PDB file of C-alpha atoms in Angstrom:
ATOM      1  CA  UNK A1487     124.644 100.032 125.515  1.00 95.00           C
ATOM      2  CA  UNK A1488     123.326 103.496 124.733  1.00 97.00           C
ATOM      3  CA  UNK A1489     124.978 106.694 125.832  1.00 97.00           C
ATOM      4  CA  UNK A1490     123.930 110.297 125.304  1.00 98.00           C
ATOM      5  CA  UNK A1491     126.457 112.629 126.901  1.00 98.00           C
ATOM      6  CA  UNK A1492     128.058 116.055 126.829  1.00 98.00           C
ATOM      7  CA  UNK A1493     131.393 114.487 127.758  1.00 97.00           C
ATOM      8  CA  UNK A1494     134.001 113.540 125.130  1.00 97.00           C
ATOM      9  CA  UNK A1495     133.416 110.055 123.763  1.00 97.00           C
ATOM     10  CA  UNK A1496     135.854 107.191 124.292  1.00 97.00           C
ATOM     11  CA  UNK A1497     135.658 104.857 121.300  1.00 97.00           C
ATOM     12  CA  UNK A1498     138.169 102.411 122.744  1.00 96.00           C
ATOM     13  CA  UNK A1499     136.260 102.010 125.983  1.00 96.00           C
ATOM     14  CA  UNK A1500     133.015 101.470 124.079  1.00 96.00           C
ATOM     15  CA  UNK A1501     134.636  98.906 121.796  1.00 95.00           C
ATOM     16  CA  UNK A1502     136.113  97.053 124.777  1.00 95.00           C
ATOM     17  CA  UNK A1503     132.763  97.091 126.558  1.00 94.00           C
ATOM     18  CA  UNK A1504     131.013  95.115 123.833  1.00 95.00           C
ATOM     19  CA  UNK A1505     133.744  92.650 123.033  1.00 93.00           C
ATOM     20  CA  UNK A1506     133.304  88.999 123.957  1.00 95.00           C
ATOM     21  CA  UNK A1507     135.483  86.060 122.976  1.00 94.00           C
ATOM     22  CA  UNK A1508     132.689  84.647 120.799  1.00 95.00           C
ATOM     23  CA  UNK A1509     133.078  87.619 118.465  1.00 95.00           C
ATOM     24  CA  UNK A1510     135.607  87.459 115.652  1.00 95.00           C
ATOM     25  CA  UNK A1511     134.736  90.847 114.210  1.00 96.00           C
ATOM     26  CA  UNK A1512     134.428  94.250 115.826  1.00 96.00           C
ATOM     27  CA  UNK A1513     133.451  97.251 113.743  1.00 97.00           C
ATOM     28  CA  UNK A1514     133.758 100.715 115.235  1.00 97.00           C
ATOM     29  CA  UNK A1515     132.368 103.730 113.402  1.00 97.00           C
ATOM     30  CA  UNK A1516     133.259 107.272 114.379  1.00 97.00           C
ATOM     31  CA  UNK A1517     131.245 110.292 113.273  1.00 96.00           C
ATOM     32  CA  UNK A1518     133.637 113.227 113.402  1.00 96.00           C
ATOM     33  CA  UNK A1519     132.956 116.919 113.020  1.00 94.00           C
ATOM     34  CA  UNK A1520     134.257 118.288 109.727  1.00 92.00           C
ATOM     35  CA  UNK A1521     135.957 121.603 109.004  1.00 93.00           C
ATOM     36  CA  UNK A1522     133.874 122.462 105.925  1.00 93.00           C
ATOM     37  CA  UNK A1523     130.202 122.363 105.166  1.00 90.00           C
ATOM     38  CA  UNK A1524     128.831 123.410 101.783  1.00 85.00           C
ATOM     39  CA  UNK A1525     132.053 125.231 101.035  1.00 89.00           C
ATOM     40  CA  UNK A1526     132.109 127.286 104.236  1.00 93.00           C
ATOM     41  CA  UNK A1527     134.412 126.925 107.225  1.00 95.00           C
ATOM     42  CA  UNK A1528     132.674 125.707 110.350  1.00 96.00           C
ATOM     43  CA  UNK A1529     133.808 127.289 113.618  1.00 96.00           C
ATOM     44  CA  UNK A1530     132.132 124.769 115.871  1.00 97.00           C
ATOM     45  CA  UNK A1531     129.030 122.612 116.093  1.00 96.00           C
ATOM     46  CA  UNK A1532     126.261 122.238 118.617  1.00 97.00           C
ATOM     47  CA  UNK A1533     124.162 119.140 118.999  1.00 97.00           C
ATOM     48  CA  UNK A1534     120.812 119.193 120.718  1.00 98.00           C
ATOM     49  CA  UNK A1535     118.619 116.204 121.582  1.00 98.00           C
ATOM     50  CA  UNK A1536     115.115 115.445 122.795  1.00 98.00           C
ATOM     51  CA  UNK A1537     116.750 113.175 125.265  1.00 98.00           C
ATOM     52  CA  UNK A1538     114.173 110.643 126.461  1.00 97.00           C
ATOM     53  CA  UNK A1539     112.888 110.125 122.938  1.00 98.00           C
ATOM     54  CA  UNK A1540     116.393 109.958 121.469  1.00 98.00           C
ATOM     55  CA  UNK A1541     117.306 107.214 123.915  1.00 98.00           C
ATOM     56  CA  UNK A1542     114.079 105.378 123.156  1.00 98.00           C
ATOM     57  CA  UNK A1543     114.732 105.559 119.418  1.00 98.00           C
ATOM     58  CA  UNK A1544     118.289 104.308 119.883  1.00 98.00           C
ATOM     59  CA  UNK A1545     116.968 101.381 121.923  1.00 98.00           C
ATOM     60  CA  UNK A1546     114.569 100.619 119.064  1.00 98.00           C
ATOM     61  CA  UNK A1547     117.475 100.610 116.608  1.00 98.00           C
ATOM     62  CA  UNK A1548     119.378  98.224 118.865  1.00 98.00           C
ATOM     63  CA  UNK A1549     116.310  95.973 118.910  1.00 97.00           C
ATOM     64  CA  UNK A1550     116.071  96.131 115.106  1.00 97.00           C
ATOM     65  CA  UNK A1551     119.722  95.062 114.877  1.00 97.00           C
ATOM     66  CA  UNK A1552     119.141  92.272 117.360  1.00 96.00           C
ATOM     67  CA  UNK A1553     116.206  90.931 115.328  1.00 96.00           C
ATOM     68  CA  UNK A1554     117.772  91.332 111.918  1.00 97.00           C
ATOM     69  CA  UNK A1555     121.323  90.082 112.534  1.00 96.00           C
ATOM     70  CA  UNK A1556     121.005  88.474 115.968  1.00 92.00           C
ATOM     71  CA  UNK A1557     123.755  90.787 117.192  1.00 95.00           C
ATOM     72  CA  UNK A1558     123.720  91.479 120.917  1.00 94.00           C
ATOM     73  CA  UNK A1559     127.008  93.273 121.287  1.00 97.00           C
ATOM     74  CA  UNK A1560     126.400  96.851 120.255  1.00 98.00           C
ATOM     75  CA  UNK A1561     127.158 100.249 121.723  1.00 98.00           C
ATOM     76  CA  UNK A1562     125.911 103.593 120.459  1.00 98.00           C
ATOM     77  CA  UNK A1563     127.194 106.819 121.972  1.00 98.00           C
ATOM     78  CA  UNK A1564     126.190 110.298 120.775  1.00 98.00           C
ATOM     79  CA  UNK A1565     127.641 113.487 122.126  1.00 98.00           C
ATOM     80  CA  UNK A1566     125.528 116.593 122.593  1.00 98.00           C
ATOM     81  CA  UNK A1567     126.384 120.172 123.410  1.00 98.00           C
ATOM     82  CA  UNK A1568     129.226 122.095 121.838  1.00 97.00           C
ATOM     83  CA  UNK A1569     131.859 120.286 119.784  1.00 97.00           C
ATOM     84  CA  UNK A1570     135.010 121.636 118.187  1.00 96.00           C
ATOM     85  CA  UNK A1571     136.117 120.572 114.713  1.00 95.00           C
ATOM     86  CA  UNK A1572     137.705 117.158 114.731  1.00 94.00           C
ATOM     87  CA  UNK A1573     135.848 115.920 117.788  1.00 97.00           C
ATOM     88  CA  UNK A1574     133.835 112.720 117.734  1.00 97.00           C
ATOM     89  CA  UNK A1575     130.072 113.175 117.811  1.00 97.00           C
ATOM     90  CA  UNK A1576     129.071 109.549 117.343  1.00 98.00           C
ATOM     91  CA  UNK A1577     130.499 106.135 118.143  1.00 98.00           C
ATOM     92  CA  UNK A1578     128.832 102.977 116.922  1.00 98.00           C
ATOM     93  CA  UNK A1579     130.571  99.756 117.978  1.00 98.00           C
ATOM     94  CA  UNK A1580     129.230  96.411 116.808  1.00 98.00           C
ATOM     95  CA  UNK A1581     130.662  92.946 117.408  1.00 97.00           C
ATOM     96  CA  UNK A1582     129.642  89.636 115.891  1.00 97.00           C
ATOM     97  CA  UNK A1583     131.185  86.208 115.320  1.00 96.00           C
ATOM     98  CA  UNK A1584     131.796  86.992 111.641  1.00 96.00           C
ATOM     99  CA  UNK A1585     132.473  90.228 109.818  1.00 96.00           C
ATOM    100  CA  UNK A1586     129.566  90.397 107.352  1.00 97.00           C
ATOM    101  CA  UNK A1587     127.014  91.017 110.067  1.00 97.00           C
ATOM    102  CA  UNK A1588     129.143  93.540 111.932  1.00 97.00           C
ATOM    103  CA  UNK A1589     129.726  95.606 108.773  1.00 98.00           C
ATOM    104  CA  UNK A1590     126.080  95.506 107.734  1.00 98.00           C
ATOM    105  CA  UNK A1591     124.706  96.230 111.189  1.00 98.00           C
ATOM    106  CA  UNK A1592     126.990  99.172 111.888  1.00 97.00           C
ATOM    107  CA  UNK A1593     126.057 100.801 108.581  1.00 97.00           C
ATOM    108  CA  UNK A1594     122.389 100.196 109.335  1.00 97.00           C
ATOM    109  CA  UNK A1595     122.678 101.831 112.755  1.00 98.00           C
ATOM    110  CA  UNK A1596     124.342 104.977 111.382  1.00 97.00           C
ATOM    111  CA  UNK A1597     121.837 105.360 108.542  1.00 96.00           C
ATOM    112  CA  UNK A1598     118.825 104.619 110.706  1.00 96.00           C
ATOM    113  CA  UNK A1599     119.954 106.994 113.436  1.00 96.00           C
ATOM    114  CA  UNK A1600     120.122 109.805 110.917  1.00 94.00           C
ATOM    115  CA  UNK A1601     116.510 109.155 109.917  1.00 94.00           C
ATOM    116  CA  UNK A1602     114.666 108.734 113.171  1.00 96.00           C
ATOM    117  CA  UNK A1603     116.530 109.894 116.250  1.00 97.00           C
ATOM    118  CA  UNK A1604     115.528 113.364 117.517  1.00 98.00           C
ATOM    119  CA  UNK A1605     118.982 114.919 117.540  1.00 98.00           C
ATOM    120  CA  UNK A1606     119.822 118.160 115.755  1.00 97.00           C
ATOM    121  CA  UNK A1607     123.114 119.649 114.637  1.00 97.00           C
ATOM    122  CA  UNK A1608     123.796 123.356 114.384  1.00 97.00           C
ATOM    123  CA  UNK A1609     126.778 124.580 112.348  1.00 96.00           C
ATOM    124  CA  UNK A1610     128.282 127.849 113.511  1.00 96.00           C
ATOM    125  CA  UNK A1611     130.184 129.869 110.893  1.00 95.00           C
ATOM    126  CA  UNK A1612     132.007 133.159 111.126  1.00 93.00           C
ATOM    127  CA  UNK A1613     129.019 134.901 109.581  1.00 93.00           C
ATOM    128  CA  UNK A1614     126.098 133.033 111.080  1.00 94.00           C
ATOM    129  CA  UNK A1615     124.715 129.695 112.177  1.00 95.00           C
ATOM    130  CA  UNK A1616     122.280 127.183 110.778  1.00 94.00           C
ATOM    131  CA  UNK A1617     120.435 124.145 112.053  1.00 96.00           C
ATOM    132  CA  UNK A1618     121.278 121.495 109.505  1.00 94.00           C
ATOM    133  CA  UNK A1619     118.460 119.905 107.570  1.00 86.00           C
ATOM    134  CA  UNK A1620     119.975 116.528 106.795  1.00 69.00           C
ATOM    135  CA  UNK A1621     117.259 115.838 104.257  1.00 63.00           C
ATOM    136  CA  UNK A1622     118.256 118.966 102.342  1.00 61.00           C
ATOM    137  CA  UNK A1623     122.021 118.585 102.516  1.00 51.00           C
ATOM    138  CA  UNK A1624     123.734 117.972  99.184  1.00 48.00           C
ATOM    139  CA  UNK A1625     124.460 114.286  98.754  1.00 44.00           C
ATOM    140  CA  UNK A1626     128.093 113.175  98.928  1.00 45.00           C
ATOM    141  CA  UNK A1627     128.149 112.659  95.165  1.00 41.00           C
ATOM    142  CA  UNK A1628     127.518 116.358  94.586  1.00 35.00           C
ATOM    143  CA  UNK A1629     130.497 117.671  96.488  1.00 37.00           C
ATOM    144  CA  UNK A1630     130.793 121.418  96.757  1.00 38.00           C
ATOM    145  CA  UNK A1631     134.127 123.061  96.101  1.00 38.00           C
ATOM    146  CA  UNK A1632     136.242 123.221  99.240  1.00 42.00           C
ATOM    147  CA  UNK A1633     138.997 125.749  99.891  1.00 42.00           C
ATOM    148  CA  UNK A1634     142.467 124.185  99.753  1.00 43.00           C
ATOM    149  CA  UNK A1635     143.758 122.967 103.116  1.00 43.00           C
TER     150      UNK A1635
ATOM    151  CA  UNK B 522      92.612 119.683 128.689  1.00 96.00           C
ATOM    152  CA  UNK B 523      96.185 120.740 129.145  1.00 96.00           C
ATOM    153  CA  UNK B 524      98.993 119.780 126.793  1.00 97.00           C
ATOM    154  CA  UNK B 525     102.705 120.475 127.190  1.00 97.00           C
ATOM    155  CA  UNK B 526     104.313 121.624 123.963  1.00 98.00           C
ATOM    156  CA  UNK B 527     108.090 121.256 123.523  1.00 98.00           C
ATOM    157  CA  UNK B 528     110.111 122.903 120.784  1.00 98.00           C
ATOM    158  CA  UNK B 529     113.620 122.161 119.579  1.00 98.00           C
ATOM    159  CA  UNK B 530     116.295 123.544 117.276  1.00 97.00           C
ATOM    160  CA  UNK B 531     114.938 125.808 114.493  1.00 96.00           C
ATOM    161  CA  UNK B 532     111.412 125.851 115.864  1.00 97.00           C
ATOM    162  CA  UNK B 533     112.566 126.838 119.347  1.00 97.00           C
ATOM    163  CA  UNK B 534     114.827 129.555 117.994  1.00 96.00           C
ATOM    164  CA  UNK B 535     112.093 131.013 115.815  1.00 96.00           C
ATOM    165  CA  UNK B 536     109.264 130.804 118.343  1.00 96.00           C
ATOM    166  CA  UNK B 537     111.494 131.954 121.202  1.00 96.00           C
ATOM    167  CA  UNK B 538     110.315 129.381 123.731  1.00 96.00           C
ATOM    168  CA  UNK B 539     111.405 125.815 124.423  1.00 96.00           C
ATOM    169  CA  UNK B 540     108.210 124.787 126.165  1.00 98.00           C
ATOM    170  CA  UNK B 541     104.724 126.064 126.905  1.00 97.00           C
ATOM    171  CA  UNK B 542     101.382 124.782 128.101  1.00 97.00           C
ATOM    172  CA  UNK B 543      98.350 124.793 125.857  1.00 96.00           C
ATOM    173  CA  UNK B 544      94.710 124.430 126.809  1.00 96.00           C
ATOM    174  CA  UNK B 545      92.668 122.594 124.182  1.00 96.00           C
ATOM    175  CA  UNK B 546      89.329 120.875 123.939  1.00 96.00           C
ATOM    176  CA  UNK B 547      88.892 117.151 124.669  1.00 95.00           C
ATOM    177  CA  UNK B 548      89.124 114.887 121.665  1.00 95.00           C
ATOM    178  CA  UNK B 549      91.526 117.075 119.695  1.00 97.00           C
ATOM    179  CA  UNK B 550      93.621 115.081 117.216  1.00 98.00           C
ATOM    180  CA  UNK B 551      97.232 115.638 116.204  1.00 98.00           C
ATOM    181  CA  UNK B 552      96.446 117.143 112.785  1.00 97.00           C
ATOM    182  CA  UNK B 553      94.138 119.714 114.373  1.00 98.00           C
ATOM    183  CA  UNK B 554      96.777 120.636 116.932  1.00 98.00           C
ATOM    184  CA  UNK B 555      99.339 120.968 114.145  1.00 97.00           C
ATOM    185  CA  UNK B 556      97.066 123.323 112.219  1.00 97.00           C
ATOM    186  CA  UNK B 557      96.471 125.389 115.327  1.00 97.00           C
ATOM    187  CA  UNK B 558     100.171 125.674 116.165  1.00 97.00           C
ATOM    188  CA  UNK B 559     101.140 126.533 112.596  1.00 97.00           C
ATOM    189  CA  UNK B 560      98.458 129.227 112.564  1.00 96.00           C
ATOM    190  CA  UNK B 561      99.829 130.624 115.838  1.00 96.00           C
ATOM    191  CA  UNK B 562     103.448 130.660 114.639  1.00 96.00           C
ATOM    192  CA  UNK B 563     103.263 130.901 110.841  1.00 89.00           C
ATOM    193  CA  UNK B 564     106.784 132.068 110.140  1.00 92.00           C
ATOM    194  CA  UNK B 565     108.323 129.600 112.562  1.00 95.00           C
ATOM    195  CA  UNK B 566     106.782 126.297 111.502  1.00 96.00           C
ATOM    196  CA  UNK B 567     106.357 124.479 108.204  1.00 95.00           C
ATOM    197  CA  UNK B 568     102.905 123.774 106.716  1.00 96.00           C
ATOM    198  CA  UNK B 569     100.829 121.672 109.089  1.00 95.00           C
ATOM    199  CA  UNK B 570     100.928 118.636 106.778  1.00 94.00           C
ATOM    200  CA  UNK B 571     104.738 118.641 106.949  1.00 94.00           C
ATOM    201  CA  UNK B 572     104.978 119.136 110.695  1.00 96.00           C
ATOM    202  CA  UNK B 573     106.369 116.086 112.472  1.00 97.00           C
ATOM    203  CA  UNK B 574     104.768 115.664 115.881  1.00 98.00           C
ATOM    204  CA  UNK B 575     105.729 113.353 118.720  1.00 98.00           C
ATOM    205  CA  UNK B 576     103.275 112.539 121.500  1.00 98.00           C
ATOM    206  CA  UNK B 577     104.768 111.206 124.726  1.00 98.00           C
ATOM    207  CA  UNK B 578     108.032 110.528 122.892  1.00 98.00           C
ATOM    208  CA  UNK B 579     106.573 108.529 120.015  1.00 98.00           C
ATOM    209  CA  UNK B 580     106.047 109.786 116.484  1.00 98.00           C
ATOM    210  CA  UNK B 581     102.329 110.410 116.109  1.00 98.00           C
ATOM    211  CA  UNK B 582      99.832 109.835 113.316  1.00 97.00           C
ATOM    212  CA  UNK B 583      97.751 112.851 112.259  1.00 97.00           C
ATOM    213  CA  UNK B 584      94.561 111.077 113.324  1.00 97.00           C
ATOM    214  CA  UNK B 585      95.802 110.267 116.806  1.00 98.00           C
ATOM    215  CA  UNK B 586      93.646 111.570 119.644  1.00 98.00           C
ATOM    216  CA  UNK B 587      95.329 113.663 122.315  1.00 98.00           C
ATOM    217  CA  UNK B 588      94.795 113.316 126.050  1.00 97.00           C
ATOM    218  CA  UNK B 589      95.160 115.407 129.175  1.00 96.00           C
ATOM    219  CA  UNK B 590      98.792 115.803 130.146  1.00 95.00           C
ATOM    220  CA  UNK B 591     100.238 114.606 126.835  1.00 97.00           C
ATOM    221  CA  UNK B 592     103.745 115.843 126.094  1.00 98.00           C
ATOM    222  CA  UNK B 593     103.824 117.118 122.517  1.00 98.00           C
ATOM    223  CA  UNK B 594     107.116 117.717 120.764  1.00 98.00           C
ATOM    224  CA  UNK B 595     107.474 119.423 117.395  1.00 98.00           C
ATOM    225  CA  UNK B 596     110.323 117.654 115.642  1.00 97.00           C
ATOM    226  CA  UNK B 597     112.281 119.615 113.027  1.00 97.00           C
ATOM    227  CA  UNK B 598     114.129 117.580 110.363  1.00 95.00           C
ATOM    228  CA  UNK B 599     116.672 115.567 112.359  1.00 96.00           C
ATOM    229  CA  UNK B 600     120.402 115.791 111.770  1.00 95.00           C
ATOM    230  CA  UNK B 601     122.109 113.550 114.292  1.00 94.00           C
ATOM    231  CA  UNK B 602     125.057 111.298 113.659  1.00 88.00           C
ATOM    232  CA  UNK B 603     127.360 112.722 111.057  1.00 71.00           C
ATOM    233  CA  UNK B 604     127.015 114.025 107.498  1.00 59.00           C
TER     234      UNK B 604
END
C-alpha cells in the first residue's frame, strides 16, 4: 500500500490495514517534523514531490522488500504540502511473522526512501527558507547546539 | 523534437518556472541536454556532470538517447522521509 497525500496521516489505520493473523510482529515508523534544524527554529515545513515518479520509486522499494525479506504486508504513506512542527510526514508500517524481518525491512524502507524517492523538504524559518539537501545535512553524530526547550 | 522539461524545489525556485517545452535535435543524449540546460541557467543548476536527470520518470544514464515527447525532470538532491 502506497499513499502520497496532503491529508494528515493516520498511522493506526495504516498499521491495521497491513495486519494479518499470520504476522507476529508489526513495526510502525513515524517520521515527524522537528522544531530545530541546524540550531535554528523551524516555523513550518513544506514537502514537494514529483508524484508519478515518487509513487513508482516507492513501489520499487516495496518490491525490493518483498524480494529480500519475503514481506508482503507493508504500507508507506508520505505527506506533502505544508506541515506544522510535530506533524507526521512519513509512516512506514511493516508486518511479518517474526520480528527480525519487520525491524530490518522498516529500516531499509526509510533509508532507501531518503536516497531515491523524488520528494523534497523545505524548512521555513523566521528569517528565510531553504530546500534541504539531505546529502549535505550534518550527520546525527555531529549534533549542533540546540536552544534549551 | 519536443521535450517537456520539469523543475522542482531549488531548481524551480531559481529558474522561476516549473515546466517548459524545449525543441532539440533528434538523437540528443541526456548528457548533452544537461550541458545545454546548465548553460541556459548557470546560476540555477549544478555542473552538468552533477545534474540528476529523470526521463519519463526513471533516472537516466548520461548516454541515454532522448525521444520526441519525453518528459525530462531535473531532480535536485532529494530530502523526503525525515532527517
